[in-house]
CSV table of C-alpha atoms in Angstrom, one decimal:
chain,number,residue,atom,x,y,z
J,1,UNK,CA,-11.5,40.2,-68.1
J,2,UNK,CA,-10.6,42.3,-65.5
J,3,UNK,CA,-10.0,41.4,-61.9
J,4,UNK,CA,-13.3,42.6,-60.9
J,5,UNK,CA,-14.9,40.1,-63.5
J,6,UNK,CA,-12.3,37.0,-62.6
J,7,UNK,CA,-13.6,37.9,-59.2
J,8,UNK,CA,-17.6,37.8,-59.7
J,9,UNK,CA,-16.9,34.8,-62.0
J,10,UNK,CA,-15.1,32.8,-59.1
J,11,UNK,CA,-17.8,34.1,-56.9
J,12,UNK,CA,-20.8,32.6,-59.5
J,13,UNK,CA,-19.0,29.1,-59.7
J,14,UNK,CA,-18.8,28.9,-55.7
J,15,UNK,CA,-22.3,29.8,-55.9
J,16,UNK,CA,-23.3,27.3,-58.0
J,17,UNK,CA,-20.9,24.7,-56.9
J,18,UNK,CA,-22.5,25.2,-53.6
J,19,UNK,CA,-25.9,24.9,-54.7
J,20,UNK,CA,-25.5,21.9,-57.1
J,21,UNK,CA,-27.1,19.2,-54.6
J,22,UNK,CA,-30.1,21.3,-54.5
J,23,UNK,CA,-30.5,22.2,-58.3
J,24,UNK,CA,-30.3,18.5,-59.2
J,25,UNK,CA,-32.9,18.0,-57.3
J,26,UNK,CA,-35.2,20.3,-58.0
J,27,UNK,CA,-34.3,20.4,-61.6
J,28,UNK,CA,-35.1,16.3,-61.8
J,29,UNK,CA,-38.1,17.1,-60.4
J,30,UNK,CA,-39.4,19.6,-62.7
J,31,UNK,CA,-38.5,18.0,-65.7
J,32,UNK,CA,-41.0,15.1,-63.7
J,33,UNK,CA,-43.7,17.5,-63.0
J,34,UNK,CA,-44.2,18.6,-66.7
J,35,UNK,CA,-43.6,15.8,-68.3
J,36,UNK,CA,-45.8,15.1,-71.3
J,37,UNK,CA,-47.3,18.2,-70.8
J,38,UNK,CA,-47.4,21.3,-73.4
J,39,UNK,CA,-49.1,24.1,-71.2
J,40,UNK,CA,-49.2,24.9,-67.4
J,41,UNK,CA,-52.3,23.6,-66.5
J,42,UNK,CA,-53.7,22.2,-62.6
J,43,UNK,CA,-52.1,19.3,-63.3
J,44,UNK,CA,-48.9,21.0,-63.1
J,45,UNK,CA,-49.0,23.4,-60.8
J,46,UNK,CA,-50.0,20.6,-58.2
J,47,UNK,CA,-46.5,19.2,-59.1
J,48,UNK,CA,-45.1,21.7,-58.6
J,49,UNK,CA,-46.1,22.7,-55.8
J,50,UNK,CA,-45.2,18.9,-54.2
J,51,UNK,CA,-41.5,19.8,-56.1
J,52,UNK,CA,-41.7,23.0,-53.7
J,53,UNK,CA,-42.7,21.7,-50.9
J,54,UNK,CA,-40.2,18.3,-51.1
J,55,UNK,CA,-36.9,20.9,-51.9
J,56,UNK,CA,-37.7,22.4,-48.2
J,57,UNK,CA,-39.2,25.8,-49.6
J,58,UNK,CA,-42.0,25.1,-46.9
J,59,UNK,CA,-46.2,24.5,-47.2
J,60,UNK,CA,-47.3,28.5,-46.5
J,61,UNK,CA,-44.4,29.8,-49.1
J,62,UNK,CA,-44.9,27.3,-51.4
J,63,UNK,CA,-48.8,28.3,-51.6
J,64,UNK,CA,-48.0,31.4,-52.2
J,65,UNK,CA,-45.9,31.3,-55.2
J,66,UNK,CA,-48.2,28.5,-56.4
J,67,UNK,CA,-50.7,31.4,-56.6
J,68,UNK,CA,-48.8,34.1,-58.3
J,69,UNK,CA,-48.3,31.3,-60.9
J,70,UNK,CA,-52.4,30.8,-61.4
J,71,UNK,CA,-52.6,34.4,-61.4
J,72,UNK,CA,-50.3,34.8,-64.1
J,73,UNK,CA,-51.5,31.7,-66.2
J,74,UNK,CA,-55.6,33.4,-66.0
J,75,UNK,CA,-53.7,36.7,-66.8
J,76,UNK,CA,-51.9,35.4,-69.7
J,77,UNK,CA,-54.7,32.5,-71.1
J,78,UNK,CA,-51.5,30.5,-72.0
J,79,UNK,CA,-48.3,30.2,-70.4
J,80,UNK,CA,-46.5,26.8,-71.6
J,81,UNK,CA,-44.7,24.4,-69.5
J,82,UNK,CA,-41.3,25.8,-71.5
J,83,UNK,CA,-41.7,28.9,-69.7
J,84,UNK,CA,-42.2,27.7,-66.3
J,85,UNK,CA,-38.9,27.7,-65.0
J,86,UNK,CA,-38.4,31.7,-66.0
J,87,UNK,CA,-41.9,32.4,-64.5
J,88,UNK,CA,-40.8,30.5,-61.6
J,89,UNK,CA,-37.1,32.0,-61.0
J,90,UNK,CA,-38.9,35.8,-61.5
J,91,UNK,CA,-42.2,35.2,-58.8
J,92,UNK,CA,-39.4,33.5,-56.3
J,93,UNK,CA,-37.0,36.7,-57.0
J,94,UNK,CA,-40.1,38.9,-55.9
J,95,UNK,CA,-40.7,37.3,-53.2
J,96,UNK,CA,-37.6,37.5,-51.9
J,97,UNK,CA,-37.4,41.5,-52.5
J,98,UNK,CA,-40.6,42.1,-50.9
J,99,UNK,CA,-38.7,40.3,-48.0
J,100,UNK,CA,-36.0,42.4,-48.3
J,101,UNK,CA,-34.0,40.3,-49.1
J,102,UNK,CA,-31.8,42.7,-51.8
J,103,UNK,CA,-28.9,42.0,-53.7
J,104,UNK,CA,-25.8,43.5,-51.6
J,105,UNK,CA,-22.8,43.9,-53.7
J,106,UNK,CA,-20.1,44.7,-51.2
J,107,UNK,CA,-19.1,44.7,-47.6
J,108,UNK,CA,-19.7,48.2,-47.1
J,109,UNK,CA,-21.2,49.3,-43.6
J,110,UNK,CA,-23.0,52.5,-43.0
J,111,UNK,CA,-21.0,55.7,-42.6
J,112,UNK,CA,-23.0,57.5,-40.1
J,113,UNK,CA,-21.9,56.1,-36.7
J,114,UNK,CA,-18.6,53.6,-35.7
J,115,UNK,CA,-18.5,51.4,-34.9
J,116,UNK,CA,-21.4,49.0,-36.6
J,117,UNK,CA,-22.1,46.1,-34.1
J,118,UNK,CA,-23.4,43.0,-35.0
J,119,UNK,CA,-25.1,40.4,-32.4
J,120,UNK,CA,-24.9,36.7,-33.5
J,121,UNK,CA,-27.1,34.7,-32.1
J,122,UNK,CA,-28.0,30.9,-32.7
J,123,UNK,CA,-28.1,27.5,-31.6
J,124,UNK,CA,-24.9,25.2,-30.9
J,125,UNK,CA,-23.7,23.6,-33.8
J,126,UNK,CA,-25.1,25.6,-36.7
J,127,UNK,CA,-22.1,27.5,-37.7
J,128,UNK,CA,-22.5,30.3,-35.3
J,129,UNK,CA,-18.8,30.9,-34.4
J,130,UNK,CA,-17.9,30.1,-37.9
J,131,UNK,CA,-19.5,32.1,-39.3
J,132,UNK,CA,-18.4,35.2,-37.1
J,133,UNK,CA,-15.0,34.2,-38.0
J,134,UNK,CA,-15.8,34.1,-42.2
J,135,UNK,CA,-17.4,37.6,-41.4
J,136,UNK,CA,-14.4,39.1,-40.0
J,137,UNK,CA,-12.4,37.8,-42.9
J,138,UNK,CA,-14.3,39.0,-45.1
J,139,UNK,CA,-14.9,42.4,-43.4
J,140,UNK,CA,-11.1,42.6,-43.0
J,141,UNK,CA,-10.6,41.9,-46.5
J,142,UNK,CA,-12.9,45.1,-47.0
J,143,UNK,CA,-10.6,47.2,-45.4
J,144,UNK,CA,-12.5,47.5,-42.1
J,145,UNK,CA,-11.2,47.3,-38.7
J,146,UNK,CA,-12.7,44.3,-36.7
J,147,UNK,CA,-13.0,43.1,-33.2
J,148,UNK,CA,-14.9,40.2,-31.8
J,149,UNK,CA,-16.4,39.4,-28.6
J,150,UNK,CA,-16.2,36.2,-27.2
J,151,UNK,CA,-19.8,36.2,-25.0
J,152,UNK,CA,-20.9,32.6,-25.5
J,153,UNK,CA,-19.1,32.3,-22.0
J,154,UNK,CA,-21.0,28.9,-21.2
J,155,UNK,CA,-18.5,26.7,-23.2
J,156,UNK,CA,-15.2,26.8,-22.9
J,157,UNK,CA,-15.2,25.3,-26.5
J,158,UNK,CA,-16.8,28.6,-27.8
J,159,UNK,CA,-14.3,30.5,-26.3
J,160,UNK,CA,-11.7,29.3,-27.3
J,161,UNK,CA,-12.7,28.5,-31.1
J,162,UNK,CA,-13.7,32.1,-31.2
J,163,UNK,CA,-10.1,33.4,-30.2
J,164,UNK,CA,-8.4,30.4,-32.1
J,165,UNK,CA,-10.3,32.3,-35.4
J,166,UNK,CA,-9.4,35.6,-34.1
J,167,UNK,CA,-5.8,34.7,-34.5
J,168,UNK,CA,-6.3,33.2,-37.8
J,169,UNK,CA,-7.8,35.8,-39.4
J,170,UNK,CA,-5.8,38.8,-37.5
J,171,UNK,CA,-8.7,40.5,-34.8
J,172,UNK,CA,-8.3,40.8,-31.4
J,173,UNK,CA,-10.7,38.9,-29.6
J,174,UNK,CA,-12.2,40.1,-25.8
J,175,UNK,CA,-13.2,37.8,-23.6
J,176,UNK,CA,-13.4,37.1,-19.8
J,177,UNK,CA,-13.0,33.3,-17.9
J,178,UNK,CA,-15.3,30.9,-18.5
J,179,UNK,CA,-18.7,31.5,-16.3
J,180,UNK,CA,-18.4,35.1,-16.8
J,181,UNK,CA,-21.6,38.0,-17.6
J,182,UNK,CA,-22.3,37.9,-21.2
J,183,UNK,CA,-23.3,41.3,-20.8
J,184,UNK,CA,-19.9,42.2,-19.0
J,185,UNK,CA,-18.0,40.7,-22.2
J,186,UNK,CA,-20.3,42.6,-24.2
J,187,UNK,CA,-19.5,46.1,-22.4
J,188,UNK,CA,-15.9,45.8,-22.9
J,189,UNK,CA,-16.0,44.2,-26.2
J,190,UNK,CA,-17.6,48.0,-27.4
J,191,UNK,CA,-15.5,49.7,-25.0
J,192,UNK,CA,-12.4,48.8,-26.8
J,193,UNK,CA,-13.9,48.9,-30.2
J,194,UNK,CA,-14.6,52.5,-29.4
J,195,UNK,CA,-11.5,53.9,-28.4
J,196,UNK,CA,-9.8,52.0,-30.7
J,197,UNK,CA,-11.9,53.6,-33.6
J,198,UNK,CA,-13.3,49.8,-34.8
J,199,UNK,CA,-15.2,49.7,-37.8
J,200,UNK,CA,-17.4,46.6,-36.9
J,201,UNK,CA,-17.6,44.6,-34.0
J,202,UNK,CA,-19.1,40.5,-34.3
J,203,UNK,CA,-20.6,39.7,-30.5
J,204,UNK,CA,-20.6,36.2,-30.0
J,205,UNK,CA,-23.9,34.9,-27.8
J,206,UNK,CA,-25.0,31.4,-26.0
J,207,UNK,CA,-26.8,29.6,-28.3
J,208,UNK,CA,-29.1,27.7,-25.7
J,209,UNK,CA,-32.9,27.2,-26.4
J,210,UNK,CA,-34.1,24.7,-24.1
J,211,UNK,CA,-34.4,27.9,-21.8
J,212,UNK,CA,-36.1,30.0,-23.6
J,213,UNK,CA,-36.9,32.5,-20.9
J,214,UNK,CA,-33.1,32.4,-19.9
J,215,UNK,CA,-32.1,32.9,-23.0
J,216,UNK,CA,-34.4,35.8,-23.5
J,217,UNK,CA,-33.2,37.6,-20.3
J,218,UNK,CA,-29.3,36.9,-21.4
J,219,UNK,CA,-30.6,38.9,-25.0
J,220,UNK,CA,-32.3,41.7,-23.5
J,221,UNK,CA,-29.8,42.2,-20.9
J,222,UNK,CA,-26.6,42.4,-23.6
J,223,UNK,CA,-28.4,45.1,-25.5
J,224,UNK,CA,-29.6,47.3,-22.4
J,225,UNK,CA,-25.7,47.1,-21.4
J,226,UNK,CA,-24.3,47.6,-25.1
J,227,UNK,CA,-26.7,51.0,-25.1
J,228,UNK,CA,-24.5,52.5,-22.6
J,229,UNK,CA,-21.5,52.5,-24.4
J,230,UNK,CA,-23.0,52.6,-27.8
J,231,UNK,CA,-26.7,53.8,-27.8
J,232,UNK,CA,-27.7,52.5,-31.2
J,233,UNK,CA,-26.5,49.4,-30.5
J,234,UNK,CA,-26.7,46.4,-31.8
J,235,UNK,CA,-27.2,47.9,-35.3
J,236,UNK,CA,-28.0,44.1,-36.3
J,237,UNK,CA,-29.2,41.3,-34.7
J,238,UNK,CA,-27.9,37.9,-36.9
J,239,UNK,CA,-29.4,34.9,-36.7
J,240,UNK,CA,-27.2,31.7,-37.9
J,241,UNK,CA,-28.8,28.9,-39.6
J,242,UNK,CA,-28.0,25.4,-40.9
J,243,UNK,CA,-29.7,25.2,-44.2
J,244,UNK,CA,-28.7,21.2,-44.2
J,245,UNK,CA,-31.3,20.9,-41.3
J,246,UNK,CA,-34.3,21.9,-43.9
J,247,UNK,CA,-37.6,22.6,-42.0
J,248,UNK,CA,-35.7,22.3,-38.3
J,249,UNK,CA,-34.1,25.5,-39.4
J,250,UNK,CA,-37.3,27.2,-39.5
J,251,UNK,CA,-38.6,26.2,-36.5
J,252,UNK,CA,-35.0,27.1,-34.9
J,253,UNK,CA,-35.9,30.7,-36.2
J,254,UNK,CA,-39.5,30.7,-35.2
J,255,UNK,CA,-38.0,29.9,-32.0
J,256,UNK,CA,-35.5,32.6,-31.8
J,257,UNK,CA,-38.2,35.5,-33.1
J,258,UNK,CA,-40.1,34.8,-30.0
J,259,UNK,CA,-37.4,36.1,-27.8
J,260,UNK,CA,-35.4,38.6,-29.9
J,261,UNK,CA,-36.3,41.0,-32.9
J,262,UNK,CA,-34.4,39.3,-35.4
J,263,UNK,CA,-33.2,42.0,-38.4
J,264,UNK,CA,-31.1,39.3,-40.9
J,265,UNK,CA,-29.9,36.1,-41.4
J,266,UNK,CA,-27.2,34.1,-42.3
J,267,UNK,CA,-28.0,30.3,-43.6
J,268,UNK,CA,-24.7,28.0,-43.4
J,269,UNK,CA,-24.0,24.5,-45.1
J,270,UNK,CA,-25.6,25.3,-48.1
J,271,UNK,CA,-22.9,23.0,-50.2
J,272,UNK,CA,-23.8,19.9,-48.3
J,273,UNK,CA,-27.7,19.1,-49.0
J,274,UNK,CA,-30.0,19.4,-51.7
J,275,UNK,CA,-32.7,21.4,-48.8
J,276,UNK,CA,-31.6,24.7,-50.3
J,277,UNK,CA,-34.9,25.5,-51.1
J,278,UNK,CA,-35.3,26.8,-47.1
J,279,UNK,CA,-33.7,29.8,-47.5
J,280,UNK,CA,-36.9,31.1,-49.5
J,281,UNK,CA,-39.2,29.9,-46.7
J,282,UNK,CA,-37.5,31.2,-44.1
J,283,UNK,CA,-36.7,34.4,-45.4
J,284,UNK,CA,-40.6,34.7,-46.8
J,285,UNK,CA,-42.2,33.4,-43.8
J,286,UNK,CA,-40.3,35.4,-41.1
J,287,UNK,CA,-40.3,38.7,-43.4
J,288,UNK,CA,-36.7,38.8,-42.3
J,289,UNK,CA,-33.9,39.3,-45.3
J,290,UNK,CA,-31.0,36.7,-45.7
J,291,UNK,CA,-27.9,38.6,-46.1
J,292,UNK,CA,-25.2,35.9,-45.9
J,293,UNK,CA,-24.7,32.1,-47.4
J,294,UNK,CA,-22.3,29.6,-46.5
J,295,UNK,CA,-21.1,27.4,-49.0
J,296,UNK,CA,-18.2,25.5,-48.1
J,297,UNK,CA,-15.4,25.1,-45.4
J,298,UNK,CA,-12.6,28.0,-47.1
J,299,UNK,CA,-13.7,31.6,-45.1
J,300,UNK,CA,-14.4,33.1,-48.7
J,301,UNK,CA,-17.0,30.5,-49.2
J,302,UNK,CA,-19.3,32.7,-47.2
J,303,UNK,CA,-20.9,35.0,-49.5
J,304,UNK,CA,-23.1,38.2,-49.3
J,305,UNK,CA,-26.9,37.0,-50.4
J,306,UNK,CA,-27.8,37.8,-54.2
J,307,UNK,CA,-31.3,37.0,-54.5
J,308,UNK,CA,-31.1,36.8,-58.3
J,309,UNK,CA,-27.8,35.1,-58.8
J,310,UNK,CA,-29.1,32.6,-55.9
J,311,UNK,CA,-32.3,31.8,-57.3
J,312,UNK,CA,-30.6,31.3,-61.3
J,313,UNK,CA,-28.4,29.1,-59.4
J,314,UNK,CA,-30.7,27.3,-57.9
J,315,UNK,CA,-33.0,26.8,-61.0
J,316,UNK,CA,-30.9,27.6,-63.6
């Protein structure tokens, strides 16, 4: 096996290290749902569907691959309970493409422009810094040149865990005293990364909600600044995610898609609950793909989405 192989394989086992909590649940409760049972029939689907619901994959979503399951059992007459679990694993895959939610296979950026700019935005405590410094490790690994911007300038904390990754990882960090303009931070965050020919640049943001119309303001006013240095900036808009938190993550992104255009997502603690189903509701329900999943504590535990190899791992 080459290196390339020894390196998907390592990838696969994270993967499904990380989704283990989840899969034991949900595969328990299949074997439940069909139990006794030969063929897919009403009976089962309504299992099912309580299966979906109870794993976190949310009521709308759910309902919605519950019916692309009747469809196909009227369409094929007979579809046994044996064959559930494929049917199941390709309808969720669909889903999740129509979302675009596509496999990406590397940490390649676009070629067109430098540098590509990525605004992280999401509530304290979900992995937000985190997972900006796990992106620039794994962006760095890729051979790209990365800078942060430290603009979540309303704790000091932020800050400083921000620049404590930036050393770790090797990236300068820019950042301003505490109390300072997010959108100043932001200006000279790009500013640098320009003239110093940057391949991607990570902007941290406050992750406040409990002002929404504050919060809204701070967002629009970053970008409107970031145009003047860059004009197709922010080529991405992330928002950060604790998967452990189940249906509380939805309604943190509902939230957050009523004061920002939203264009991916990244879903963190993964490894740590069996509510991995939410990353198929969320994703399906805001019509918004996920492009990164954190698995674990090590910075190559954050992977680059795989719908297929996600939802095999997760009903495998």
């Amino acid at each position: 096996m080459g290196i390339f192989g020894l390196f998907n394989k390592k990838k696969k086992e994270t993967l499904d290290q990380g989704l283990e909590k989840t899969k034991q649940s949900v595969i328990s409760k299949l074997s439940r749902a069909v139990i006794g049972k030969s063929k897919v029939d009403d009976e089962v689907l309504d299992n099912l569907e309580e299966v979906l619901i109870t794993s976190d994959v949310g009521v709308d979503t759910t309902l919605k691959i519950i019916q692309r399951i009747e469809e196909r059992v009227e369409r094929d007459k007979y579809v046994s309970t044996s064959e559930l679990n494929a049917i199941l694993r390709e309808e969720i895959a669909t889903l999740l493409a129509e979302n675009h939610s596509e496999d990406n296979e590397s940490w390649s950026l676009p070629t067109d422009h430098q540098p590509y700019v990525i605004l992280v935005v999401g509530v304290n405590g979900v992995g937000k810094t985190t997972t900006i410094g796990k992106l620039a490790y794994q962006f760095k690994q890729a051979g790209k040149k990365v800078y942060l911007g430290a603009a979540d300038t309303y704790r000091a904390a932020a800050v400083d865990q921000i620049v404590i990754w930036g050393e770790r990882v090797g990236v300068p960090v820019i950042k301003q005293q505490m109390g300072s303009d997010p959108a100043s931070v932001a200006f000279d965050t790009l500013q640098s990364a320009k003239a110093n020919h940057a391949d991607v640049v990570l902007i941290d943001t406050a992750g406040r909600l409990h002002n929404k119309v504050g919060l809204m303001n701070e967002l629009k006013k970053i970008k409107e600044v970031m145009k003047k240095v860059l004009p197709q900036a922010p080529d991405e808009v992330l928002l950060v995610l604790d998967g452990s938190t189940g249906q509380n993550a939805f309604e943190q992104a509902k939230q957050f898609s009523a004061v920002t255009q939203i264009t991916s997502l990244a879903i963190t603690k993964l490894d740590g609950t069996a509510k991995g189903g939410v990353v198929i509701g969320i994703s399906d329900q805001l019509k918004v793909p996920v492009k990164y999943i954190g698995l674990g504590e090590q910075m190559e535990d954050l992977q680059l989405f795989q719908r297929k190899e996600f939802v095999d791992s997760l009903f495998g």
